[in-house]
PDB file of C-alpha atoms in Angstrom:
ATOM      1  CA  MET A1248     -49.284  34.940 -29.704  1.00 49.00           C
ATOM      2  CA  ALA A1249     -49.045  38.251 -27.816  1.00 52.00           C
ATOM      3  CA  ALA A1250     -48.360  36.361 -24.592  1.00 51.00           C
ATOM      4  CA  SER A1251     -45.653  34.371 -26.384  1.00 78.00           C
ATOM      5  CA  LEU A1252     -44.008  37.593 -27.599  1.00 81.00           C
ATOM      6  CA  GLN A1253     -44.097  39.051 -24.087  1.00 83.00           C
ATOM      7  CA  ASP A1254     -42.544  35.864 -22.692  1.00 86.00           C
ATOM      8  CA  ILE A1255     -39.707  36.028 -25.212  1.00 83.00           C
ATOM      9  CA  GLN A1256     -39.147  39.707 -24.419  1.00 85.00           C
ATOM     10  CA  ARG A1257     -38.914  38.911 -20.693  1.00 88.00           C
ATOM     11  CA  ARG A1258     -36.383  36.152 -21.380  1.00 88.00           C
ATOM     12  CA  ILE A1259     -34.303  38.489 -23.553  1.00 87.00           C
ATOM     13  CA  ALA A1260     -34.291  41.166 -20.853  1.00 90.00           C
ATOM     14  CA  SER A1261     -33.387  38.631 -18.169  1.00 89.00           C
ATOM     15  CA  THR A1262     -30.556  37.163 -20.231  1.00 88.00           C
ATOM     16  CA  LYS A1263     -29.179  40.632 -20.993  1.00 90.00           C
ATOM     17  CA  LYS A1264     -29.024  41.356 -17.261  1.00 91.00           C
ATOM     18  CA  THR A1265     -27.196  38.058 -16.729  1.00 89.00           C
ATOM     19  CA  ARG A1266     -24.752  38.969 -19.494  1.00 90.00           C
ATOM     20  CA  GLN A1267     -24.041  42.309 -17.837  1.00 90.00           C
ATOM     21  CA  ILE A1268     -23.324  40.565 -14.514  1.00 91.00           C
ATOM     22  CA  THR A1269     -21.041  37.895 -15.988  1.00 89.00           C
ATOM     23  CA  SER A1270     -19.231  40.474 -18.107  1.00 90.00           C
ATOM     24  CA  ALA A1271     -18.596  42.626 -15.018  1.00 91.00           C
ATOM     25  CA  MET A1272     -17.410  39.577 -13.050  1.00 89.00           C
ATOM     26  CA  GLN A1273     -15.053  38.687 -15.886  1.00 87.00           C
ATOM     27  CA  MET A1274     -13.493  42.152 -15.789  1.00 91.00           C
ATOM     28  CA  VAL A1275     -13.120  41.971 -11.993  1.00 89.00           C
ATOM     29  CA  SER A1276     -11.444  38.551 -12.157  1.00 88.00           C
ATOM     30  CA  THR A1277      -9.124  39.732 -14.927  1.00 88.00           C
ATOM     31  CA  ALA A1278      -8.109  42.744 -12.825  1.00 88.00           C
ATOM     32  CA  LYS A1279      -7.457  40.502  -9.805  1.00 88.00           C
ATOM     33  CA  LEU A1280      -5.407  38.161 -11.996  1.00 87.00           C
ATOM     34  CA  SER A1281      -3.194  41.010 -13.206  1.00 85.00           C
ATOM     35  CA  GLN A1282      -2.756  42.281  -9.647  1.00 84.00           C
ATOM     36  CA  ILE A1283      -1.741  38.924  -8.176  1.00 87.00           C
ATOM     37  CA  GLN A1284       0.633  38.230 -11.080  1.00 81.00           C
ATOM     38  CA  ARG A1285       2.485  41.462 -10.343  1.00 80.00           C
ATOM     39  CA  HIS A1286       2.584  40.582  -6.653  1.00 76.00           C
ATOM     40  CA  GLY A1287       3.774  37.031  -7.362  1.00 74.00           C
ATOM     41  CA  GLY A1288       6.663  38.242  -9.494  1.00 72.00           C
ATOM     42  CA  SER A1289       8.248  40.139  -6.603  1.00 72.00           C
ATOM     43  CA  TYR A1290       7.671  37.224  -4.220  1.00 77.00           C
ATOM     44  CA  THR A1291       9.521  34.794  -6.503  1.00 76.00           C
ATOM     45  CA  THR A1292      12.766  36.710  -5.951  1.00 76.00           C
ATOM     46  CA  TYR A1293      12.457  36.297  -2.173  1.00 76.00           C
ATOM     47  CA  ALA A1294      11.473  32.610  -2.431  1.00 77.00           C
ATOM     48  CA  ASN A1295      14.469  31.799  -4.634  1.00 77.00           C
ATOM     49  CA  ALA A1296      16.871  33.573  -2.253  1.00 78.00           C
ATOM     50  CA  LEU A1297      15.469  31.668   0.737  1.00 78.00           C
ATOM     51  CA  HIS A1298      15.667  28.405  -1.211  1.00 76.00           C
ATOM     52  CA  ASP A1299      19.354  29.080  -1.871  1.00 76.00           C
ATOM     53  CA  VAL A1300      20.073  29.667   1.826  1.00 75.00           C
ATOM     54  CA  VAL A1301      18.420  26.384   2.823  1.00 75.00           C
ATOM     55  CA  ALA A1302      20.182  24.532   0.014  1.00 73.00           C
ATOM     56  CA  HIS A1303      23.612  25.817   1.117  1.00 73.00           C
ATOM     57  CA  LEU A1304      22.977  25.017   4.774  1.00 70.00           C
ATOM     58  CA  ALA A1305      21.556  21.582   4.067  1.00 65.00           C
ATOM     59  CA  ASN A1306      24.314  20.577   1.675  1.00 64.00           C
ATOM     60  CA  ALA A1307      26.983  21.712   4.105  1.00 61.00           C
ATOM     61  CA  HIS A1308      25.638  20.321   7.389  1.00 53.00           C
ATOM     62  CA  ILE A1309      22.783  17.952   6.672  1.00 52.00           C
ATOM     63  CA  ASN A1310      24.419  15.087   8.538  1.00 53.00           C
ATOM     64  CA  ASN A1311      24.775  17.132  11.719  1.00 52.00           C
ATOM     65  CA  VAL A1312      21.218  18.362  11.981  1.00 54.00           C
ATOM     66  CA  SER A1313      18.510  16.748  14.115  1.00 53.00           C
ATOM     67  CA  GLY A1314      15.237  17.740  15.693  1.00 53.00           C
ATOM     68  CA  THR A1315      14.199  20.036  12.822  1.00 60.00           C
ATOM     69  CA  LEU A1316      11.653  19.924  10.043  1.00 71.00           C
ATOM     70  CA  LEU A1317      14.233  17.902   8.091  1.00 71.00           C
ATOM     71  CA  GLU A1318      13.824  14.893  10.370  1.00 74.00           C
ATOM     72  CA  GLN A1319      12.345  11.765   8.766  1.00 77.00           C
ATOM     73  CA  ARG A1320      10.079   9.384  10.695  1.00 81.00           C
ATOM     74  CA  ASP A1321       7.823   6.402  10.088  1.00 84.00           C
ATOM     75  CA  VAL A1322       4.695   7.425   8.222  1.00 85.00           C
ATOM     76  CA  LYS A1323       1.534   6.355  10.036  1.00 89.00           C
ATOM     77  CA  LYS A1324      -0.706   9.216   8.989  1.00 91.00           C
ATOM     78  CA  VAL A1325      -0.481  11.331   5.860  1.00 92.00           C
ATOM     79  CA  GLY A1326      -1.502  14.975   5.848  1.00 92.00           C
ATOM     80  CA  PHE A1327      -2.747  16.851   2.795  1.00 94.00           C
ATOM     81  CA  LEU A1328      -2.926  20.629   2.707  1.00 94.00           C
ATOM     82  CA  VAL A1329      -5.581  21.168   0.029  1.00 94.00           C
ATOM     83  CA  ILE A1330      -5.975  24.683  -1.375  1.00 93.00           C
ATOM     84  CA  SER A1331      -9.355  25.299  -3.011  1.00 92.00           C
ATOM     85  CA  SER A1332     -11.618  28.307  -3.474  1.00 90.00           C
ATOM     86  CA  ASP A1333     -14.291  29.462  -1.045  1.00 87.00           C
ATOM     87  CA  ARG A1334     -16.844  30.157  -3.751  1.00 85.00           C
ATOM     88  CA  GLY A1335     -18.054  28.727  -7.030  1.00 82.00           C
ATOM     89  CA  LEU A1336     -18.283  30.296 -10.484  1.00 84.00           C
ATOM     90  CA  VAL A1337     -14.746  29.118 -11.280  1.00 86.00           C
ATOM     91  CA  GLY A1338     -15.486  26.427 -13.853  1.00 84.00           C
ATOM     92  CA  GLY A1339     -13.806  23.105 -13.163  1.00 87.00           C
ATOM     93  CA  TYR A1340     -11.188  24.599 -10.836  1.00 89.00           C
ATOM     94  CA  ASN A1341     -12.400  22.866  -7.661  1.00 90.00           C
ATOM     95  CA  SER A1342     -13.765  19.666  -9.179  1.00 90.00           C
ATOM     96  CA  THR A1343     -10.499  18.897 -10.972  1.00 91.00           C
ATOM     97  CA  LEU A1344      -8.510  19.488  -7.775  1.00 93.00           C
ATOM     98  CA  LEU A1345     -10.756  17.382  -5.541  1.00 93.00           C
ATOM     99  CA  LYS A1346     -11.127  14.517  -8.015  1.00 93.00           C
ATOM    100  CA  GLY A1347      -7.338  14.499  -8.372  1.00 92.00           C
ATOM    101  CA  MET A1348      -6.924  14.334  -4.601  1.00 92.00           C
ATOM    102  CA  MET A1349      -9.306  11.369  -4.350  1.00 93.00           C
ATOM    103  CA  ALA A1350      -7.342   9.637  -7.113  1.00 93.00           C
ATOM    104  CA  VAL A1351      -4.090  10.141  -5.166  1.00 93.00           C
ATOM    105  CA  ILE A1352      -5.636   8.789  -1.964  1.00 92.00           C
ATOM    106  CA  GLU A1353      -6.984   5.728  -3.800  1.00 92.00           C
ATOM    107  CA  GLU A1354      -3.679   5.175  -5.615  1.00 92.00           C
ATOM    108  CA  ARG A1355      -1.790   5.194  -2.307  1.00 91.00           C
ATOM    109  CA  GLN A1356      -4.480   2.944  -0.822  1.00 91.00           C
ATOM    110  CA  LEU A1357      -5.043   5.245   2.118  1.00 90.00           C
ATOM    111  CA  THR A1358      -8.109   4.886   4.307  1.00 90.00           C
ATOM    112  CA  PRO A1359      -9.884   7.921   5.812  1.00 90.00           C
ATOM    113  CA  ASP A1360      -8.333   6.980   9.180  1.00 89.00           C
ATOM    114  CA  GLN A1361      -4.844   7.333   7.675  1.00 91.00           C
ATOM    115  CA  VAL A1362      -5.515  10.733   6.100  1.00 93.00           C
ATOM    116  CA  VAL A1363      -5.522  14.136   7.788  1.00 93.00           C
ATOM    117  CA  ILE A1364      -6.947  16.992   5.716  1.00 93.00           C
ATOM    118  CA  LEU A1365      -5.917  20.608   6.221  1.00 94.00           C
ATOM    119  CA  ALA A1366      -8.249  22.646   4.050  1.00 93.00           C
ATOM    120  CA  VAL A1367      -7.584  26.155   2.807  1.00 92.00           C
ATOM    121  CA  GLY A1368     -10.866  27.126   1.166  1.00 90.00           C
ATOM    122  CA  GLY A1369     -14.429  26.145   1.892  1.00 91.00           C
ATOM    123  CA  ASN A1370     -14.906  23.821  -1.080  1.00 92.00           C
ATOM    124  CA  ALA A1371     -12.152  21.437   0.040  1.00 92.00           C
ATOM    125  CA  SER A1372     -13.353  21.444   3.645  1.00 92.00           C
ATOM    126  CA  ASP A1373     -16.980  20.707   2.740  1.00 92.00           C
ATOM    127  CA  PHE A1374     -15.988  18.056   0.192  1.00 93.00           C
ATOM    128  CA  PHE A1375     -13.869  15.966   2.562  1.00 93.00           C
ATOM    129  CA  LYS A1376     -16.212  16.363   5.532  1.00 93.00           C
ATOM    130  CA  LYS A1377     -19.061  14.895   3.487  1.00 92.00           C
ATOM    131  CA  ARG A1378     -16.891  11.871   2.685  1.00 91.00           C
ATOM    132  CA  GLY A1379     -15.955  11.112   6.278  1.00 90.00           C
ATOM    133  CA  PHE A1380     -12.350  12.358   6.261  1.00 92.00           C
ATOM    134  CA  ASN A1381     -10.705  13.977   9.252  1.00 91.00           C
ATOM    135  CA  VAL A1382     -10.573  17.693   8.461  1.00 92.00           C
ATOM    136  CA  ALA A1383      -8.237  18.684  11.280  1.00 91.00           C
ATOM    137  CA  TYR A1384      -7.877  22.293  10.164  1.00 92.00           C
ATOM    138  CA  GLU A1385      -9.717  24.651   7.849  1.00 92.00           C
ATOM    139  CA  TYR A1386      -9.078  28.223   6.821  1.00 91.00           C
ATOM    140  CA  ARG A1387     -11.723  30.173   4.937  1.00 91.00           C
ATOM    141  CA  GLY A1388     -11.700  33.633   3.485  1.00 87.00           C
ATOM    142  CA  VAL A1389      -8.225  33.874   1.944  1.00 86.00           C
ATOM    143  CA  SER A1390      -7.772  37.308   0.381  1.00 85.00           C
ATOM    144  CA  ASP A1391      -7.904  37.746  -3.379  1.00 86.00           C
ATOM    145  CA  VAL A1392      -4.257  38.789  -3.180  1.00 86.00           C
ATOM    146  CA  PRO A1393      -3.022  36.990  -0.025  1.00 86.00           C
ATOM    147  CA  THR A1394      -0.517  38.668   2.261  1.00 84.00           C
ATOM    148  CA  PHE A1395       2.392  36.919   3.924  1.00 83.00           C
ATOM    149  CA  ASN A1396       0.878  37.522   7.372  1.00 83.00           C
ATOM    150  CA  GLU A1397      -2.177  35.453   6.419  1.00 81.00           C
ATOM    151  CA  VAL A1398       0.008  32.442   5.743  1.00 82.00           C
ATOM    152  CA  ARG A1399       1.890  32.610   9.042  1.00 83.00           C
ATOM    153  CA  GLU A1400      -1.168  31.460  10.969  1.00 84.00           C
ATOM    154  CA  ILE A1401      -1.578  28.520   8.605  1.00 86.00           C
ATOM    155  CA  VAL A1402       2.094  27.521   8.744  1.00 84.00           C
ATOM    156  CA  LYS A1403       2.242  27.843  12.524  1.00 85.00           C
ATOM    157  CA  THR A1404      -0.718  25.472  12.846  1.00 88.00           C
ATOM    158  CA  VAL A1405       0.728  23.059  10.287  1.00 87.00           C
ATOM    159  CA  THR A1406       4.164  22.844  11.896  1.00 84.00           C
ATOM    160  CA  THR A1407       2.680  22.513  15.396  1.00 86.00           C
ATOM    161  CA  MET A1408       0.497  19.613  14.229  1.00 89.00           C
ATOM    162  CA  TYR A1409       3.537  18.018  12.593  1.00 87.00           C
ATOM    163  CA  ASP A1410       5.598  18.396  15.772  1.00 85.00           C
ATOM    164  CA  ASN A1411       2.726  16.850  17.761  1.00 87.00           C
ATOM    165  CA  GLU A1412       2.668  13.923  15.295  1.00 87.00           C
ATOM    166  CA  VAL A1413      -0.889  14.545  14.134  1.00 90.00           C
ATOM    167  CA  PHE A1414       0.564  13.433  10.797  1.00 91.00           C
ATOM    168  CA  ASP A1415       4.007  12.206   9.809  1.00 89.00           C
ATOM    169  CA  GLU A1416       4.316  13.768   6.378  1.00 90.00           C
ATOM    170  CA  LEU A1417       2.499  16.571   4.621  1.00 91.00           C
ATOM    171  CA  SER A1418       1.882  17.286   0.945  1.00 91.00           C
ATOM    172  CA  VAL A1419       0.304  20.425  -0.454  1.00 92.00           C
ATOM    173  CA  ALA A1420      -2.226  20.048  -3.291  1.00 93.00           C
ATOM    174  CA  TYR A1421      -3.408  22.927  -5.461  1.00 92.00           C
ATOM    175  CA  GLN A1422      -4.095  24.094  -8.985  1.00 91.00           C
ATOM    176  CA  HIS A1423      -0.893  25.422 -10.557  1.00 88.00           C
ATOM    177  CA  PHE A1424      -1.282  28.417 -12.859  1.00 88.00           C
ATOM    178  CA  VAL A1425       0.172  27.655 -16.291  1.00 85.00           C
ATOM    179  CA  SER A1426      -1.533  30.280 -18.413  1.00 82.00           C
ATOM    180  CA  ARG A1427      -4.795  32.197 -18.595  1.00 81.00           C
ATOM    181  CA  ILE A1428      -6.456  29.175 -20.188  1.00 83.00           C
ATOM    182  CA  GLN A1429      -4.674  26.298 -18.443  1.00 85.00           C
ATOM    183  CA  ASN A1430      -4.218  25.103 -14.855  1.00 86.00           C
ATOM    184  CA  ASP A1431      -2.508  21.881 -13.763  1.00 88.00           C
ATOM    185  CA  LEU A1432      -3.023  19.874 -10.589  1.00 90.00           C
ATOM    186  CA  ARG A1433       0.139  19.946  -8.481  1.00 89.00           C
ATOM    187  CA  LEU A1434       0.982  17.796  -5.443  1.00 91.00           C
ATOM    188  CA  GLU A1435       4.220  18.668  -3.629  1.00 88.00           C
ATOM    189  CA  LYS A1436       5.710  17.164  -0.479  1.00 87.00           C
ATOM    190  CA  MET A1437       6.159  19.877   2.124  1.00 84.00           C
ATOM    191  CA  LEU A1438       7.080  18.125   5.393  1.00 83.00           C
ATOM    192  CA  PRO A1439       9.525  16.842   6.258  1.00 83.00           C
ATOM    193  CA  VAL A1440      11.583  19.216   4.146  1.00 76.00           C
ATOM    194  CA  THR A1441      13.480  17.203   1.560  1.00 71.00           C
ATOM    195  CA  THR A1442      16.901  18.502   0.512  1.00 62.00           C
ATOM    196  CA  ASP A1443      18.273  15.446  -1.296  1.00 59.00           C
ATOM    197  CA  ASP A1444      17.998  17.024  -4.732  1.00 57.00           C
ATOM    198  CA  MET A1445      17.963  20.631  -3.604  1.00 59.00           C
ATOM    199  CA  GLU A1446      20.317  22.847  -5.595  1.00 60.00           C
ATOM    200  CA  PRO A1447      20.780  26.623  -5.445  1.00 57.00           C
ATOM    201  CA  THR A1448      18.792  28.507  -8.068  1.00 59.00           C
ATOM    202  CA  GLU A1449      21.390  31.204  -8.520  1.00 54.00           C
ATOM    203  CA  GLU A1450      24.253  30.807 -10.972  1.00 47.00           C
ATOM    204  CA  GLY A1451      27.717  31.061  -9.510  1.00 44.00           C
ATOM    205  CA  GLY A1452      26.298  31.087  -5.985  1.00 50.00           C
ATOM    206  CA  LEU A1453      28.082  30.505  -2.707  1.00 50.00           C
ATOM    207  CA  LYS A1454      29.708  27.147  -2.102  1.00 52.00           C
ATOM    208  CA  ALA A1455      28.427  25.012   0.762  1.00 49.00           C
ATOM    209  CA  ASP A1456      31.825  24.713   2.469  1.00 56.00           C
ATOM    210  CA  TYR A1457      31.932  27.568   4.988  1.00 56.00           C
ATOM    211  CA  GLU A1458      31.834  28.169   8.742  1.00 66.00           C
ATOM    212  CA  MET A1459      28.804  29.531  10.542  1.00 65.00           C
ATOM    213  CA  ASP A1460      28.101  31.232  13.843  1.00 68.00           C
ATOM    214  CA  PRO A1461      25.796  30.446  15.610  1.00 69.00           C
ATOM    215  CA  SER A1462      25.562  26.721  14.942  1.00 67.00           C
ATOM    216  CA  PRO A1463      23.880  25.337  11.805  1.00 65.00           C
ATOM    217  CA  GLU A1464      21.219  23.799  14.041  1.00 67.00           C
ATOM    218  CA  GLN A1465      20.293  27.234  15.379  1.00 71.00           C
ATOM    219  CA  ILE A1466      20.341  28.797  11.939  1.00 73.00           C
ATOM    220  CA  LEU A1467      18.201  26.051  10.431  1.00 72.00           C
ATOM    221  CA  GLY A1468      15.849  26.324  13.395  1.00 72.00           C
ATOM    222  CA  VAL A1469      15.113  29.883  12.258  1.00 75.00           C
ATOM    223  CA  VAL A1470      15.371  29.446   8.490  1.00 78.00           C
ATOM    224  CA  LEU A1471      13.370  26.246   8.059  1.00 78.00           C
ATOM    225  CA  PRO A1472      10.087  27.641   9.431  1.00 78.00           C
ATOM    226  CA  GLN A1473      10.545  30.607   7.102  1.00 80.00           C
ATOM    227  CA  TYR A1474      11.174  28.188   4.258  1.00 81.00           C
ATOM    228  CA  ALA A1475       7.997  26.286   5.144  1.00 80.00           C
ATOM    229  CA  GLU A1476       6.140  29.605   5.147  1.00 81.00           C
ATOM    230  CA  SER A1477       7.508  30.373   1.694  1.00 83.00           C
ATOM    231  CA  LEU A1478       6.364  26.983   0.348  1.00 84.00           C
ATOM    232  CA  VAL A1479       2.815  27.429   1.628  1.00 85.00           C
ATOM    233  CA  TYR A1480       2.627  31.082   0.649  1.00 87.00           C
ATOM    234  CA  GLY A1481       3.918  30.294  -2.833  1.00 87.00           C
ATOM    235  CA  ALA A1482       1.351  27.513  -3.226  1.00 88.00           C
ATOM    236  CA  ILE A1483      -1.498  29.786  -2.079  1.00 89.00           C
ATOM    237  CA  LEU A1484      -0.383  32.577  -4.422  1.00 89.00           C
ATOM    238  CA  ASP A1485      -0.160  30.102  -7.283  1.00 89.00           C
ATOM    239  CA  ALA A1486      -3.565  28.607  -6.443  1.00 90.00           C
ATOM    240  CA  LYS A1487      -5.191  32.039  -6.172  1.00 90.00           C
ATOM    241  CA  THR A1488      -3.693  33.039  -9.518  1.00 90.00           C
ATOM    242  CA  ALA A1489      -5.159  29.894 -11.080  1.00 90.00           C
ATOM    243  CA  GLU A1490      -8.501  30.599  -9.369  1.00 89.00           C
ATOM    244  CA  HIS A1491      -8.737  34.120 -10.808  1.00 89.00           C
ATOM    245  CA  ALA A1492      -7.843  32.810 -14.262  1.00 90.00           C
ATOM    246  CA  ALA A1493     -10.467  30.066 -13.969  1.00 89.00           C
ATOM    247  CA  SER A1494     -13.068  32.593 -12.820  1.00 89.00           C
ATOM    248  CA  ALA A1495     -12.264  34.947 -15.716  1.00 89.00           C
ATOM    249  CA  ASN A1496     -12.550  32.072 -18.199  1.00 88.00           C
ATOM    250  CA  ALA A1497     -15.800  30.801 -16.679  1.00 89.00           C
ATOM    251  CA  MET A1498     -17.367  34.261 -16.771  1.00 90.00           C
ATOM    252  CA  SER A1499     -16.121  34.793 -20.318  1.00 89.00           C
ATOM    253  CA  SER A1500     -17.791  31.546 -21.393  1.00 88.00           C
ATOM    254  CA  ALA A1501     -20.976  32.502 -19.541  1.00 89.00           C
ATOM    255  CA  THR A1502     -21.005  35.903 -21.269  1.00 91.00           C
ATOM    256  CA  ASP A1503     -20.516  34.295 -24.681  1.00 90.00           C
ATOM    257  CA  ASN A1504     -23.278  31.786 -23.966  1.00 91.00           C
ATOM    258  CA  ALA A1505     -25.597  34.605 -22.902  1.00 90.00           C
ATOM    259  CA  LYS A1506     -24.899  36.415 -26.186  1.00 91.00           C
ATOM    260  CA  GLU A1507     -25.806  33.273 -28.139  1.00 91.00           C
ATOM    261  CA  VAL A1508     -29.012  32.835 -26.151  1.00 90.00           C
ATOM    262  CA  ILE A1509     -29.946  36.476 -26.764  1.00 89.00           C
ATOM    263  CA  ASN A1510     -29.319  36.129 -30.496  1.00 90.00           C
ATOM    264  CA  THR A1511     -31.456  32.982 -30.613  1.00 89.00           C
ATOM    265  CA  LEU A1512     -34.264  34.607 -28.619  1.00 89.00           C
ATOM    266  CA  GLU A1513     -34.198  37.754 -30.760  1.00 86.00           C
ATOM    267  CA  LEU A1514     -34.441  35.632 -33.903  1.00 88.00           C
ATOM    268  CA  GLN A1515     -37.314  33.690 -32.318  1.00 85.00           C
ATOM    269  CA  PHE A1516     -38.980  36.971 -31.330  1.00 84.00           C
ATOM    270  CA  ASN A1517     -38.676  38.440 -34.846  1.00 85.00           C
ATOM    271  CA  ARG A1518     -40.121  35.299 -36.404  1.00 83.00           C
ATOM    272  CA  ALA A1519     -43.018  35.263 -33.944  1.00 79.00           C
ATOM    273  CA  ARG A1520     -43.725  38.953 -34.546  1.00 79.00           C
ATOM    274  CA  GLN A1521     -43.583  38.453 -38.299  1.00 81.00           C
ATOM    275  CA  SER A1522     -45.968  35.536 -37.964  1.00 76.00           C
ATOM    276  CA  ALA A1523     -48.317  37.665 -35.876  1.00 73.00           C
ATOM    277  CA  ILE A1524     -48.225  40.500 -38.425  1.00 78.00           C
ATOM    278  CA  THR A1525     -48.863  38.058 -41.263  1.00 78.00           C
ATOM    279  CA  THR A1526     -51.820  36.606 -39.378  1.00 74.00           C
ATOM    280  CA  GLU A1527     -53.278  40.062 -38.781  1.00 71.00           C
ATOM    281  CA  ILE A1528     -52.887  41.011 -42.460  1.00 75.00           C
ATOM    282  CA  THR A1529     -54.541  37.770 -43.493  1.00 74.00           C
ATOM    283  CA  GLU A1530     -57.468  38.428 -41.137  1.00 69.00           C
ATOM    284  CA  ILE A1531     -57.895  41.984 -42.390  1.00 73.00           C
ATOM    285  CA  THR A1532     -57.737  40.862 -46.023  1.00 74.00           C
ATOM    286  CA  GLY A1533     -60.234  38.124 -45.323  1.00 68.00           C
ATOM    287  CA  GLY A1534     -62.574  40.590 -43.630  1.00 67.00           C
ATOM    288  CA  MET A1535     -62.388  42.989 -46.554  1.00 67.00           C
ATOM    289  CA  ALA A1536     -63.112  40.178 -48.983  1.00 66.00           C
ATOM    290  CA  ALA A1537     -66.148  39.171 -46.955  1.00 68.00           C
ATOM    291  CA  LEU A1538     -67.496  42.731 -47.073  1.00 67.00           C
ATOM    292  CA  ASP A1539     -67.153  42.779 -50.852  1.00 62.00           C
TER     293      ASP A1539
END
């Protein structure tokens, strides 16, 4: 019985240490979530302004533009920019994303030879490599609060591969942050840039009928890569926000589970100790009775 009590005590101590770790990780993830939400709020203003510029240019001169990221072509290979996390301990964040991607590929009846994967995050890269897909690009180690300069390398590679016809269209897949307890899988077409339904976000904005110098082709040649950068950067910010929320929730659940385990073990320990004390009292009483 003594050995049993010692075993329970060791399990209680071990679980308490685990609870301390998960509780600390929860606080860290919550702090990162608050930080990236503040950062994302200021970025949204820039993204909306850039969206308006592209919308005005496209609506005014779309028929005169060629040789840009707006150009449509026959789709022979489909690219997917998949944004996952590098690490685990984020609940179902990665599994939901990757299962959703496989469902999209199956729904579109695409074979691995028709798919080009560009992975941001180690989980996506490892997942698709194991299943025989062409992972043409991978980027690991995205910052907890990504900077715009980090994304430029990714976008430069993506646009170069698109220009070289490594793939003919590109969609970005990631977990969209809805709230601290909910993320939704989002799949958005990135290339070629589609402006058919693009409308300015601002109310009472500029009309599309105006003259430009230099030519609209030159302006779009500069603006469109920046717009592509904003799409990818926005997706990565959104995905990282969802990742921090998922991590905070997973660590919160782990902490709560640890508390329940500790309570159960402490109850088990008290019962075992009470049983041991009762046994000792019974033995002493029996010994005294034998002496009498």
